[in-house]
């Protein structure tokens, strides 16, 4: 045991002495969360819009106010003629224009129906779709309120409910994604690199020609990275809750335990890589192409798995991050209990055991 | 330009923060000489050599290599010198021929020149059969001999050899020195560092660095009589033991 | 009593294209308390041999025991009782001198205090720098620290793989003095080196080249086995002199050796004949004197036979 503690102490010294790497390891999750949370967000905020209101009655005024009051839109201009539309789009001053025909309110009251035209600048089709979607929702809400007390004879009322993420916040989906990416980088890549480094510098030779059991060498390398990862998970969760307003709906304990399980999966992966390679470059290369990219592409974090070709869907099953991503979404965002994610947990545990066994079997007590 | 002296330094100094690696060294190397450059680990040999090759900028002092200033004309210096070290010399994953072609290409030699010279070189080294073998598969001694030939492939005026014979067997080591003599006969100046003291005897003149300064510089004969020593090994030990900072590396 | 017994040991590396016989049927014994040198250039098979004896590599043929334990079957026992210093000083560059030493003590289940007497002699020289990181030490100091680390568990047999390669002459001298003192403490030492002159500092040596042992024995016995006369020759034109020596029928071999050239004479030729020949060749000032062969002369002769 004393040997083991001394090993862990040595690993900590290595990490603490290399301040730059340590800062990167601890700073990366914060940077990634900030980048995904603010810069790369898919939601649209404070988009400029203009109105061409031929009716100018109480109803149109109320709708315009509501649009303007929402966090998605800012009213920049009131237009007077159709020609103005072209002009304002050209100048890039607005992304969307709402056109109300004359006698909007009276039409609505007398015929129970009135048209509204939404014109969007579709040079960025994603933004345009999102904007028209938001605008439609706001207008529908208004209609519901106005017609609430009256039963309409023939109205098909489509109700879209955005479950768990009613405001369609992009933030929600990337938090679990960032956690799995960070764990992959810190645990898998760093563990693999530190073991291989001892091979490169020749210290592994000396360790092998000593009574220390190889398993202790390997496990001692994993301990500091496990701790760093727990710090990282906590900092990501804190940032998500307090800065990005992503709530943790489910059990915090469950979320943390699942995260630690995944951390161990990643560590085992790193150890396996370290037994297969002899150079730091190779270890890094395998970690990045063999693990990091599949995690990014196939875990469901960037691209929904259901939309992938069948082959990739099958392949995604062996990507551990895919299961972890599902667990975190279920626990953190949907607030579901362990019972609903037992299958994913079971698969992750199985993978971890398999990887650990494989790396132990692979670890050589000799050089070749 | 002084045609007789290929290296002239005047109070050449290199400082790293508060550490003076090379402390105002002044010396010259004559054209065609085999100049031995000795010193204990950390005496400043490597730093001095780097400055002379134009790889590192001096902190103070002056120096010219083949008449070119080491501050302003490093590109011209590089064209006129060759360099070989024990650690890096050839690409192990390229064949013998590919290595020769590559280095010839670097120095802008024409294809005909490279082709003819390569054939001659392979013949001299008796490496014709191995021309298409990977350098990594050659024995160390052959690699070192090939590396030296490649370093002087472009007919430089001066070649720097950094511990060229480390770990090489005694027969090959002598064959290597024969190559050095031949190059020297053709007028190429040799600047060589070594840990083998018997090799110091093969040099025309030897400089011994201690603590960043040149403590002694003369022919092996004069050095031995000055220090009343029978071998260069004794001379070296007497001087290097004076070092104050060797253990501060 | 034998500390190390090597019997017909072989190691083969197979690559895609060819097989390399790194060590070929090597046999020798090292007595307890002996300082035994394996002398040979790079690529002779020294490191492969050491790695087999320290249980890092499995042999492809033959057998060996270290302190009575078999290198294949009893590898765990061997790892308890040998000290090993690989070619590159295998220290943790980012740990301090003290941290390195403490770490290596604990992995051998011991403490620095318990075995301080054995390293004291060496460690006192680097103790003033114990807070310094190993990476910032000079070559000579790294070497001392690595040796301290390899000794800290009081090994029965110490394996030093090229401890003096790339180290300057002063540090090399000091290092051999340290080995002599360790020998007095009863530790069996196997040391490999490419420097022929270090052979004279060992009790017994094995000269190794291309995986084979050319000769083994005390340095004196190897030198005694050298049958030819060696003449040291010197003149004004050394390079031309060597060419002339090589061209002469009376020399078996000739090569430069420090300030002289060595001419290995064929039995039927005399010093006088050589003198006459060289004067005739334009070396009126030639100086010729008989000299004792040393290990390097022996090595070259064995290499070429």
XYZ file of N, CA, C and O in Angstrom, chain C residues 169-263:
380
model
N 35.551 12.736 -19.853
C 36.618 11.927 -19.272
C 36.716 12.070 -17.755
O 36.964 11.098 -17.055
N 36.489 13.277 -17.251
C 36.604 13.485 -15.803
C 35.522 12.699 -15.070
O 35.796 11.946 -14.129
N 34.280 12.853 -15.534
C 33.184 12.149 -14.874
C 33.345 10.646 -15.005
O 32.980 9.894 -14.102
N 33.904 10.207 -16.127
C 34.124 8.769 -16.309
C 35.089 8.233 -15.263
O 34.834 7.217 -14.636
N 36.165 8.962 -15.057
C 37.160 8.560 -14.050
C 36.510 8.439 -12.675
O 36.678 7.457 -11.970
N 35.767 9.488 -12.311
C 35.111 9.498 -10.998
C 34.164 8.312 -10.865
O 34.081 7.681 -9.824
N 33.457 8.032 -11.953
C 32.483 6.960 -11.912
C 33.146 5.622 -11.632
O 32.679 4.846 -10.810
N 34.266 5.374 -12.284
C 34.960 4.101 -12.056
C 35.514 4.015 -10.651
O 35.585 2.946 -10.064
N 35.907 5.157 -10.105
C 36.371 5.139 -8.714
C 35.224 4.752 -7.773
O 35.407 3.989 -6.827
N 34.018 5.251 -8.091
C 32.859 4.890 -7.273
C 32.582 3.391 -7.362
O 32.278 2.741 -6.372
N 32.710 2.839 -8.584
C 32.453 1.414 -8.751
C 33.437 0.579 -7.932
O 33.065 -0.433 -7.338
N 34.668 1.019 -7.886
C 35.666 0.281 -7.111
C 35.267 0.227 -5.646
O 35.388 -0.803 -5.002
N 34.799 1.371 -5.138
C 34.412 1.404 -3.731
C 33.189 0.526 -3.472
O 33.067 -0.103 -2.435
N 32.263 0.496 -4.440
C 31.071 -0.345 -4.287
C 31.461 -1.810 -4.249
O 30.895 -2.607 -3.506
N 32.429 -2.158 -5.064
C 32.914 -3.525 -5.115
C 33.434 -3.949 -3.738
O 33.198 -5.068 -3.296
N 34.083 -2.999 -3.073
C 34.605 -3.308 -1.741
C 33.479 -3.617 -0.760
O 33.671 -4.298 0.229
N 32.288 -3.114 -1.048
C 31.152 -3.400 -0.175
C 30.529 -4.752 -0.499
O 29.521 -5.128 0.075
N 31.110 -5.462 -1.457
C 30.664 -6.828 -1.728
C 29.597 -6.958 -2.789
O 29.022 -8.025 -2.976
N 29.292 -5.864 -3.494
C 28.270 -5.947 -4.539
C 28.914 -6.458 -5.832
O 29.973 -5.981 -6.221
N 28.241 -7.430 -6.462
C 28.710 -7.902 -7.760
C 28.254 -6.898 -8.810
O 27.095 -6.485 -8.808
N 29.159 -6.483 -9.673
C 28.788 -5.449 -10.654
C 29.054 -5.930 -12.065
O 30.159 -6.388 -12.374
N 28.033 -5.848 -12.923
C 28.222 -6.072 -14.351
C 28.063 -4.731 -15.045
O 27.039 -4.068 -14.879
N 29.061 -4.349 -15.809
C 28.995 -3.050 -16.451
C 29.331 -3.205 -17.931
O 30.204 -3.987 -18.296
N 28.567 -2.524 -18.777
C 28.882 -2.589 -20.198
C 29.408 -1.236 -20.654
O 29.023 -0.200 -20.097
N 30.291 -1.229 -21.630
C 30.857 0.039 -22.101
C 31.424 -0.104 -23.513
O 31.911 -1.171 -23.876
N 31.331 0.952 -24.295
C 31.981 0.925 -25.599
C 33.423 1.432 -25.517
O 34.157 1.361 -26.498
N 33.829 1.964 -24.368
C 35.191 2.506 -24.246
C 36.162 1.390 -23.890
O 36.094 0.825 -22.800
N 37.051 1.083 -24.831
C 37.987 -0.022 -24.647
C 38.917 0.212 -23.456
O 39.303 -0.719 -22.772
N 39.287 1.476 -23.217
C 40.261 1.742 -22.156
C 39.690 1.427 -20.774
O 40.425 1.254 -19.819
N 38.359 1.328 -20.672
C 37.764 1.036 -19.371
C 37.913 -0.438 -18.995
O 37.694 -0.820 -17.843
N 38.267 -1.275 -19.977
C 38.421 -2.700 -19.698
C 39.459 -2.928 -18.606
O 39.292 -3.781 -17.735
N 40.518 -2.122 -18.638
C 41.608 -2.297 -17.689
C 41.140 -2.092 -16.251
O 41.804 -2.537 -15.313
N 39.992 -1.446 -16.066
C 39.518 -1.147 -14.714
C 38.656 -2.270 -14.137
O 38.234 -2.221 -12.995
N 38.359 -3.293 -14.972
C 37.507 -4.394 -14.517
C 38.363 -5.561 -14.031
O 39.512 -5.722 -14.432
N 37.761 -6.421 -13.149
C 38.445 -7.649 -12.743
C 38.568 -8.584 -13.935
O 39.614 -9.120 -14.221
N 37.413 -8.803 -14.577
C 37.420 -9.626 -15.775
C 36.515 -8.963 -16.801
O 35.592 -8.214 -16.451
N 36.761 -9.266 -18.050
C 35.941 -8.663 -19.099
C 35.558 -9.712 -20.129
O 36.208 -10.758 -20.247
N 34.493 -9.402 -20.865
C 34.150 -10.177 -22.051
C 34.111 -9.182 -23.195
O 33.449 -8.143 -23.091
N 34.860 -9.443 -24.260
C 34.835 -8.548 -25.422
C 33.729 -9.033 -26.335
O 33.679 -10.206 -26.704
N 32.828 -8.142 -26.696
C 31.656 -8.552 -27.439
C 31.564 -7.787 -28.747
O 31.840 -6.590 -28.813
N 31.174 -8.514 -29.801
C 31.019 -7.887 -31.120
C 30.003 -8.699 -31.897
O 30.082 -9.929 -31.933
N 29.034 -8.017 -32.516
C 28.007 -8.671 -33.327
C 27.355 -9.872 -32.638
O 27.199 -10.936 -33.225
N 27.006 -9.707 -31.376
C 26.265 -10.752 -30.675
C 27.110 -11.864 -30.120
O 26.591 -12.770 -29.474
N 28.400 -11.846 -30.365
C 29.248 -12.946 -29.903
C 30.317 -12.439 -28.953
O 30.756 -11.295 -29.062
N 30.745 -13.326 -28.073
C 31.865 -12.978 -27.204
C 33.150 -13.390 -27.920
O 33.335 -14.548 -28.282
N 33.999 -12.416 -28.168
C 35.234 -12.689 -28.889
C 36.247 -13.340 -27.970
O 37.020 -14.210 -28.371
N 36.254 -12.887 -26.728
C 37.230 -13.375 -25.775
C 36.767 -12.948 -24.391
O 36.112 -11.916 -24.254
N 37.096 -13.758 -23.380
C 36.738 -13.364 -22.020
C 37.856 -13.762 -21.095
O 38.577 -14.734 -21.345
N 38.010 -13.003 -20.019
C 39.064 -13.312 -19.062
C 39.523 -12.051 -18.373
O 38.903 -10.988 -18.526
N 40.631 -12.140 -17.639
C 41.150 -10.922 -17.013
C 41.777 -10.087 -18.124
O 42.228 -10.644 -19.135
N 41.822 -8.775 -17.962
C 42.431 -7.938 -19.000
C 43.849 -8.414 -19.321
O 44.239 -8.465 -20.487
N 44.588 -8.827 -18.293
C 45.972 -9.269 -18.510
C 46.020 -10.530 -19.369
O 46.837 -10.632 -20.285
N 45.120 -11.461 -19.109
C 45.151 -12.711 -19.875
C 44.775 -12.460 -21.334
O 45.312 -13.092 -22.241
N 43.869 -11.532 -21.563
C 43.501 -11.223 -22.949
C 44.692 -10.603 -23.670
O 44.990 -10.935 -24.817
N 45.389 -9.720 -22.970
C 46.541 -9.057 -23.589
C 47.667 -10.058 -23.831
O 48.325 -10.045 -24.867
N 47.845 -10.999 -22.865
C 48.880 -12.023 -23.036
C 48.630 -12.908 -24.250
O 49.561 -13.416 -24.854
N 47.358 -13.069 -24.587
C 47.021 -13.928 -25.713
C 47.364 -13.271 -27.051
O 47.315 -13.912 -28.094
N 47.710 -12.005 -26.998
C 48.065 -11.284 -28.219
C 49.481 -11.669 -28.617
O 50.441 -11.399 -27.885
N 49.596 -12.346 -29.771
C 50.857 -13.011 -30.107
C 51.862 -12.165 -30.863
O 53.042 -12.479 -30.883
N 51.405 -11.108 -31.515
C 52.302 -10.354 -32.381
C 53.008 -9.235 -31.636
O 52.596 -8.828 -30.553
N 54.060 -8.745 -32.255
C 54.750 -7.572 -31.732
C 54.040 -6.336 -32.272
O 53.632 -6.319 -33.436
N 53.888 -5.358 -31.424
C 53.327 -4.097 -31.904
C 54.410 -3.033 -31.822
O 55.076 -2.885 -30.791
N 54.612 -2.327 -32.904
C 55.560 -1.228 -32.905
C 54.795 0.082 -33.015
O 53.873 0.214 -33.825
N 55.187 1.015 -32.158
C 54.591 2.344 -32.243
C 55.469 3.170 -33.177
O 56.682 3.225 -33.005
N 54.835 3.776 -34.182
C 55.609 4.461 -35.215
C 55.123 5.894 -35.334
O 53.919 6.167 -35.246
N 56.073 6.789 -35.524
C 55.707 8.199 -35.597
C 56.642 8.898 -36.582
O 57.835 8.563 -36.643
N 56.118 9.797 -37.366
C 56.992 10.599 -38.221
C 56.326 11.949 -38.461
O 55.237 12.213 -37.952
N 56.959 12.778 -39.233
C 56.430 14.120 -39.499
C 55.104 14.043 -40.259
O 54.157 14.765 -39.965
N 55.060 13.114 -41.251
C 53.872 13.015 -42.106
C 53.030 11.809 -41.699
O 53.156 10.731 -42.259
N 52.207 12.012 -40.691
C 51.487 10.892 -40.089
C 50.525 10.189 -41.051
O 50.398 8.976 -41.049
N 49.815 10.969 -41.856
C 48.809 10.356 -42.722
C 49.482 9.516 -43.814
O 49.082 8.394 -44.093
N 50.550 10.079 -44.369
C 51.300 9.348 -45.381
C 51.946 8.101 -44.767
O 51.932 7.016 -45.351
N 52.408 8.252 -43.535
C 53.039 7.145 -42.819
C 52.075 5.963 -42.694
O 52.435 4.811 -42.913
N 50.816 6.292 -42.361
C 49.827 5.225 -42.199
C 49.619 4.486 -43.522
O 49.554 3.262 -43.571
N 49.558 5.250 -44.621
C 49.383 4.627 -45.934
C 50.549 3.700 -46.243
O 50.372 2.588 -46.718
N 51.761 4.182 -45.921
C 52.942 3.383 -46.199
C 52.962 2.123 -45.345
O 53.329 1.047 -45.813
N 52.544 2.270 -44.084
C 52.504 1.105 -43.196
C 51.532 0.053 -43.720
O 51.798 -1.131 -43.735
N 50.366 0.538 -44.160
C 49.346 -0.377 -44.657
C 49.813 -1.090 -45.934
O 49.463 -2.233 -46.182
N 50.610 -0.363 -46.725
C 51.037 -0.924 -48.001
C 52.153 -1.968 -47.832
O 52.381 -2.793 -48.704
N 52.815 -1.940 -46.683
C 53.966 -2.826 -46.505
C 53.542 -4.266 -46.245
O 52.570 -4.531 -45.538
N 54.330 -5.197 -46.787
C 54.005 -6.616 -46.633
C 54.273 -7.137 -45.223
O 53.729 -8.156 -44.816
N 55.100 -6.422 -44.470
C 55.501 -6.920 -43.160
C 54.503 -6.665 -42.040
O 54.670 -7.157 -40.930
N 53.470 -5.857 -42.310
C 52.502 -5.580 -41.242
C 51.235 -6.402 -41.466
O 50.738 -6.520 -42.573
N 50.750 -6.962 -40.398
C 49.473 -7.671 -40.438
C 48.344 -6.637 -40.445
O 47.340 -6.798 -41.098
N 48.563 -5.602 -39.666
C 47.557 -4.540 -39.576
C 48.281 -3.290 -39.100
O 49.348 -3.385 -38.465
N 47.744 -2.139 -39.456
C 48.306 -0.910 -38.903
C 47.200 0.127 -38.820
O 46.309 0.150 -39.664
N 47.280 0.894 -37.783
C 46.205 1.856 -37.537
C 46.736 2.953 -36.628
O 47.731 2.775 -35.923
N 46.072 4.060 -36.623
C 46.520 5.152 -35.768
C 46.168 4.836 -34.323
O 45.174 4.166 -34.041
N 46.992 5.299 -33.426
C 46.748 5.057 -32.009
C 47.312 6.217 -31.222
O 48.486 6.256 -30.885
N 46.454 7.187 -30.949
C 46.931 8.365 -30.250
C 47.968 9.068 -31.104
O 47.835 9.151 -32.323
N 49.074 9.508 -30.469
C 50.050 10.266 -31.267
C 50.898 9.371 -32.165
O 51.578 9.856 -33.039
N 50.846 8.039 -31.918
C 51.609 7.091 -32.758
C 50.672 6.312 -33.669
O 49.453 6.358 -33.505
N 51.272 5.602 -34.615
C 50.541 4.559 -35.329
C 50.999 3.233 -34.757
O 52.162 3.088 -34.382
N 50.099 2.275 -34.693
C 50.499 0.941 -34.276
C 50.682 0.068 -35.508
O 49.791 0.016 -36.358
N 51.839 -0.593 -35.579
C 52.076 -1.537 -36.655
C 52.116 -2.926 -36.027
O 52.967 -3.214 -35.183
